[in-house]
XYZ file of C-alpha atoms in Angstrom:
249
model
C 97.473 117.544 115.194
C 95.824 115.214 113.209
C 98.500 115.366 110.659
C 101.130 114.430 113.632
C 98.477 111.221 114.071
C 98.258 110.287 110.809
C 101.890 110.698 110.341
C 102.517 108.240 112.708
C 100.292 105.993 111.676
C 101.574 106.408 107.698
C 105.082 105.693 108.709
C 104.142 102.377 111.199
C 101.890 100.929 108.476
C 105.255 101.487 106.089
C 107.332 99.740 108.118
C 104.769 96.937 108.768
C 104.563 96.796 104.761
C 108.209 96.617 104.613
C 108.503 93.824 107.446
C 105.640 91.551 105.871
C 106.702 91.859 102.092
C 110.170 91.245 102.725
C 110.979 94.485 101.326
C 112.810 95.735 103.957
C 115.519 93.922 102.518
C 115.838 95.925 99.740
C 116.800 98.688 102.153
C 118.486 97.338 105.035
C 120.313 93.914 106.376
C 118.165 91.272 107.239
C 119.447 91.511 111.207
C 117.576 95.043 111.529
C 114.248 92.945 111.254
C 112.815 92.581 114.806
C 113.948 96.318 114.693
C 112.123 97.273 111.848
C 108.563 95.649 113.172
C 108.994 96.725 116.362
C 109.289 100.253 115.056
C 106.279 99.726 113.238
C 104.265 98.758 116.046
C 105.442 101.593 118.394
C 104.604 104.273 115.680
C 101.089 102.956 115.288
C 100.466 102.803 118.974
C 102.045 106.222 119.406
C 99.397 107.503 116.409
C 96.512 105.936 117.923
C 97.245 107.335 121.332
C 97.978 110.675 119.504
C 94.415 110.745 117.673
C 92.507 109.972 120.821
C 94.187 112.457 122.339
C 92.984 114.962 119.775
C 89.492 113.521 119.844
C 89.212 113.998 123.355
C 90.444 117.515 123.766
C 89.668 119.224 120.013
C 86.733 121.348 121.917
C 88.835 122.064 125.354
C 92.240 123.793 123.619
C 91.220 127.177 121.835
C 94.251 128.892 122.559
C 96.702 130.225 119.631
C 100.019 129.244 118.961
C 102.840 131.151 117.729
C 105.353 128.953 115.540
C 108.445 129.743 113.235
C 107.060 127.456 110.556
C 103.439 127.264 109.182
C 101.344 124.932 111.208
C 101.814 121.040 110.621
C 104.427 121.925 107.779
C 107.156 118.998 109.128
C 104.208 116.500 110.075
C 102.875 116.934 106.201
C 106.356 116.772 104.779
C 106.752 113.108 106.733
C 103.203 112.248 105.989
C 103.849 112.892 102.294
C 106.980 110.698 102.341
C 105.241 107.887 104.219
C 102.216 107.812 101.650
C 105.245 107.687 98.981
C 106.916 105.079 100.032
C 103.566 102.908 100.770
C 102.920 103.832 97.293
C 106.398 103.594 95.117
C 108.106 100.185 96.294
C 112.012 99.939 96.922
C 114.280 99.784 93.429
C 116.787 97.148 93.248
C 120.265 98.168 92.958
C 121.340 97.993 89.263
C 124.537 97.829 87.200
C 124.848 101.714 86.743
C 125.109 102.008 90.614
C 127.584 98.886 90.571
C 129.864 100.908 88.050
C 129.265 103.873 89.945
C 130.669 102.343 92.993
C 133.950 100.836 91.564
C 133.198 97.721 89.317
C 135.866 97.380 86.910
C 139.262 95.809 88.177
C 139.774 92.186 87.893
C 139.609 90.323 89.982
C 136.475 91.893 91.128
C 136.789 91.513 94.584
C 136.371 94.772 96.966
C 135.904 92.166 100.155
C 139.307 93.055 102.156
C 141.261 90.050 102.176
C 140.799 87.677 105.248
C 141.360 83.916 106.411
C 138.684 81.898 104.635
C 138.084 78.389 104.769
C 134.750 76.352 103.652
C 134.132 72.963 103.128
C 131.554 73.726 100.912
C 131.483 72.048 97.453
C 132.698 74.420 94.643
C 129.618 74.148 92.732
C 127.837 74.949 95.706
C 129.217 77.734 96.638
C 127.267 81.092 96.311
C 129.051 84.444 94.467
C 130.061 85.836 97.930
C 131.620 82.486 98.591
C 133.593 82.308 94.986
C 134.894 85.836 96.184
C 136.079 85.350 99.422
C 137.425 82.109 98.672
C 139.765 83.633 95.533
C 140.401 86.778 98.325
C 141.937 83.892 100.645
C 143.905 81.884 97.712
C 144.490 84.443 94.965
C 146.196 81.925 92.486
C 143.512 81.493 89.376
C 144.949 78.287 88.491
C 144.071 76.689 91.442
C 140.605 76.674 90.524
C 140.827 75.357 87.235
C 138.612 72.527 86.816
C 136.138 73.441 89.465
C 132.237 73.132 88.950
C 130.557 76.329 89.405
C 127.062 77.528 89.859
C 126.309 81.326 90.476
C 123.628 83.329 90.460
C 123.930 87.324 89.396
C 122.767 90.428 87.416
C 124.429 91.259 84.396
C 127.240 93.569 84.051
C 128.604 94.880 80.469
C 131.841 96.146 81.148
C 133.199 97.773 77.645
C 137.000 97.396 78.507
C 136.203 93.374 78.406
C 136.003 91.690 74.858
C 132.363 91.515 73.807
C 131.970 87.678 74.678
C 132.801 88.599 78.626
C 130.185 89.533 81.098
C 130.354 90.205 84.848
C 128.146 88.340 87.019
C 127.073 90.423 89.823
C 125.566 91.132 93.548
C 125.696 93.771 95.993
C 126.847 92.775 98.777
C 124.764 94.860 102.713
C 126.880 95.468 105.347
C 124.014 97.648 106.948
C 121.866 99.253 104.606
C 121.769 99.719 100.964
C 123.751 103.206 101.010
C 126.778 101.157 101.966
C 125.879 98.195 99.473
C 129.035 97.410 97.462
C 129.100 95.132 94.275
C 130.838 91.964 93.467
C 131.473 90.075 90.378
C 133.090 87.111 88.226
C 134.052 87.347 84.782
C 131.769 84.928 82.577
C 132.996 83.748 79.321
C 130.534 83.278 76.736
C 130.145 81.291 73.833
C 128.432 84.082 71.923
C 128.050 87.954 72.132
C 127.200 89.422 75.410
C 124.542 91.166 73.509
C 122.284 88.209 74.095
C 121.990 89.043 77.710
C 120.735 92.430 78.400
C 122.659 94.899 81.398
C 120.810 94.012 84.673
C 119.215 90.768 83.796
C 119.275 88.131 86.604
C 121.095 84.737 85.289
C 122.214 81.234 87.014
C 125.160 80.490 85.337
C 126.829 76.867 85.118
C 129.877 75.931 83.926
C 133.724 75.476 84.899
C 135.920 77.683 86.405
C 139.214 78.436 84.917
C 142.572 80.528 84.617
C 142.134 82.945 81.917
C 144.425 85.777 80.881
C 142.112 88.716 79.724
C 142.610 91.253 76.989
C 141.408 94.604 78.921
C 140.995 98.008 76.951
C 142.035 101.379 78.788
C 139.398 103.145 80.134
C 141.051 106.732 78.551
C 142.400 105.496 75.545
C 141.083 102.101 74.118
C 143.699 101.607 71.660
C 146.043 100.810 74.979
C 145.101 97.043 75.729
C 146.624 95.500 78.883
C 146.412 91.748 79.732
C 145.405 90.654 83.205
C 144.821 87.096 84.361
C 141.897 86.463 86.381
C 139.583 83.609 87.815
C 136.877 83.348 84.931
C 133.608 81.252 84.907
C 133.644 79.243 81.278
C 129.647 79.452 80.939
C 128.279 75.618 79.876
C 124.350 76.336 80.850
C 123.168 80.131 81.229
C 119.388 80.340 82.493
C 117.216 83.430 82.691
C 115.490 84.152 85.586
C 113.252 86.654 87.666
C 114.593 89.309 89.653
C 115.029 87.333 93.395
C 112.979 88.881 96.149
C 116.096 88.807 98.046
C 118.594 90.068 95.266
C 121.810 91.387 98.010
C 124.274 89.112 99.632
C 124.963 89.999 103.295
C 128.037 90.036 105.766
């Protein structure tokens, strides 16, 4: 049917759009770029073949077919989904997703501990490189005095003092569905209310080992102290949301 041909063409165009605009990085790991691009091209070719076949045979086949579902229902649904994808851009994962997926323990390291060595200078480490390093050598005092320059989005954890934010980022292994958040506490000179949730910051400062009073999530009258690596902010710059906002494994 026409809907099948249009559906193939729409999905092919959607995948090509994601490929050429880079939006596919918001949905899957960049390693799958060639797969997305190749699939888009194949779907467009199949769509063109289907449309040509319909044009050539539209007067030759007048037989009636009995189907379980209304004719073209599945093709219509696929076409509608593809059109919606062309109109509505994919969204970057936010702090709400990070909280739902388990951010909250200090240090915020959900990557499994692994042997990790890096010759990268501390001030050149990305957020995921800092997390890997802390996981491999989890003694906070080791990092005191090391310079850091980290980019991420803002999380406000209600159990932390008002002068702390979490600078966070999602790590993608395969696709956005399996993305998980990582983050480092940032000690501010003022209230975190100056830095809205989900805003993107580049923070420069010095790492230190701090004992942080953490409120219980059920009873905020109960406070425990947790020692963690903390970034003492010296310079904070608000930046636009990056076109490639995730880290990858």
